[in-house]
Amino acid sequence: MLKPTIGLEIHIEAKTNSKMFCSCKNDPEEKEPNKNICPVCLGHPGALPTINRSAIEKIILAGLALNCEIKNYSRFDRKSYFYPDLPKGYQISQFDFPICKDGYLDVHLDDGTIKRIRINRIHMEEDTARLVHEGPSTLVDFNRSSVPLMELVTEPDINSAEEAKKFAQELQLILKYNDISGANMEKGQMRCEVNISLSDTEKLGTKVEVKNLNSFKAVEKSIEYEIKRQKEIIEKGGKVKQETRGWYDDKQITMDQREKEDAFEYRYFPDPDLPPLNISDEEIEKIKKRLVELPEQKRKRFKEEYNLDDKSIEFYINEPSLADYFEKVISELDCWKKHKNCEKDSIKVCSNYIVTDLQAIIKNDPNFTSIDERITPENFAELVSMLENNEISSNIAKIILLEMYKTKGDPSNILKEKGLSQITDDSEIESIVKSVIEENTKAVSDYKAGKTNSFMFLVGQVMAKSKGKITPQKAEEIIKKLI
Ligand SMILES: [Zn+2]
């Protein structure tokens, strides 16, 4: 039985004002080439690097969020190799003394189990320049040169494409929550490489490295592809070649990148221009206080405090600003204000309107900036209590919600202005129900013959005829009374 063994190497650009070793702006959005440059990040001889404190704080924050040990002593080394995007001829990195060691991240799998994936290390280095290919020539843009780059290496604890994808997704959430990195894969702020081998109980397989993965889907698909490819080779009695392969998204395949077969000799040695890093326990404790609530903590709290279903919780985990909004709305509900609990379904109703209707409205608004600006949490809570008190039907609630979003208005004012109030006069309701009964004699006789579906059909007809101004409960009551 062949078993996949997978490890990840993830590069993450830290979000800082300036670059890793100089005061040039760290701006991944800069479109003008070679704007944010100086002798240090251009690699001029004799230019001296200085360490960016804020970048070090970001990697410590990442390490703490990922249960790593933060080392009191670490240092920078020179990793020597030649490439046109690396003018110094070496990259400043960390070799045997990284800042973060031995962490882990727990990920939720689709079958409901939790898998712990250990993290070997996270070290700090500098990004390289970017090569731009134009026709027959290649240009170099140094804006990215020396941007702080964290490299995270997992232990080979991963055994499937799903586990790898879930790890990368959870990591991205943690980085974004704590403002450590923009972590956008399409923009190259987070870049994944996969090591994968297949082995049986007797012998270990050959490791193949896959690069060019710039989406979660690419991580997942490339692993699935490699497992299949390597399996076929082994089952035919062949041997998998140790190599670096690239993922080709258009063809959905990996291909040999034809790099040199032998491993690079990087000749690491301590950078004589940079002092070792001494990070005290007090400093680490201070940075620890800056950690915000992590996705996993939020999942647990949303379950305990609001008893939401897993699907809704996952929605909020991925939409933190709507999660904040949801909590603000809840805090405005009268029941919550009184005893931090709501007996009726108010919380669920509130959440459903945010997850479905409000989310749909936001999606259709290309100019959306912030929900608080459009609908105050007070107004949203008022809409929910109008529903709970049967003052409006859910159809009317949807109409009012859209109007609130458009006009920033108050729900009770909109209700009055638009003439959407419920019909409360029984004789008016009865006359609507009577005309529905007359127009649908077949459904009436079917219901009398025992078909419950026909009854629901009649209720629907009454709702439609009244344009949602009668609640389903009231419609059911009057239909039963009249037939
Ligand atoms: Zn610079």
Coordinates of C-alpha atoms in Angstrom, one line a residue, residues 3 29-30 54 59 66-67 95 99 105 111-112 115 147-148 211 269 272 293 302 334 359 391 431 446 479:
K3 CA 1.3 6.2 1.2
E29 CA 1.2 47.4 -5.0
E30 CA 3.8 49.7 -6.6
S54 CA 8.9 45.7 12.8
I59 CA 7.7 36.9 12.4
L66 CA 1.6 28.9 15.3
N67 CA 2.7 27.6 18.7
F95 CA 20.4 28.7 8.4
I99 CA 13.9 32.7 15.0
L105 CA -1.2 24.0 13.5
D111 CA -14.6 14.0 7.8
G112 CA -14.8 16.0 11.0
K115 CA -5.2 16.8 12.1
V147 CA 11.2 42.9 1.1
P148 CA 11.0 40.9 4.4
K211 CA 6.7 24.9 -7.5
F269 CA 28.1 31.5 6.7
P272 CA 29.5 39.7 9.1
E293 CA -8.3 36.2 18.6
F302 CA -19.1 31.4 18.3
D334 CA -33.0 43.6 23.9
Q359 CA -24.3 38.9 2.0
E391 CA -45.0 42.6 12.7
S431 CA -61.7 38.3 1.8
D446 CA -57.2 17.8 -2.9
I479 CA -57.7 29.0 5.5

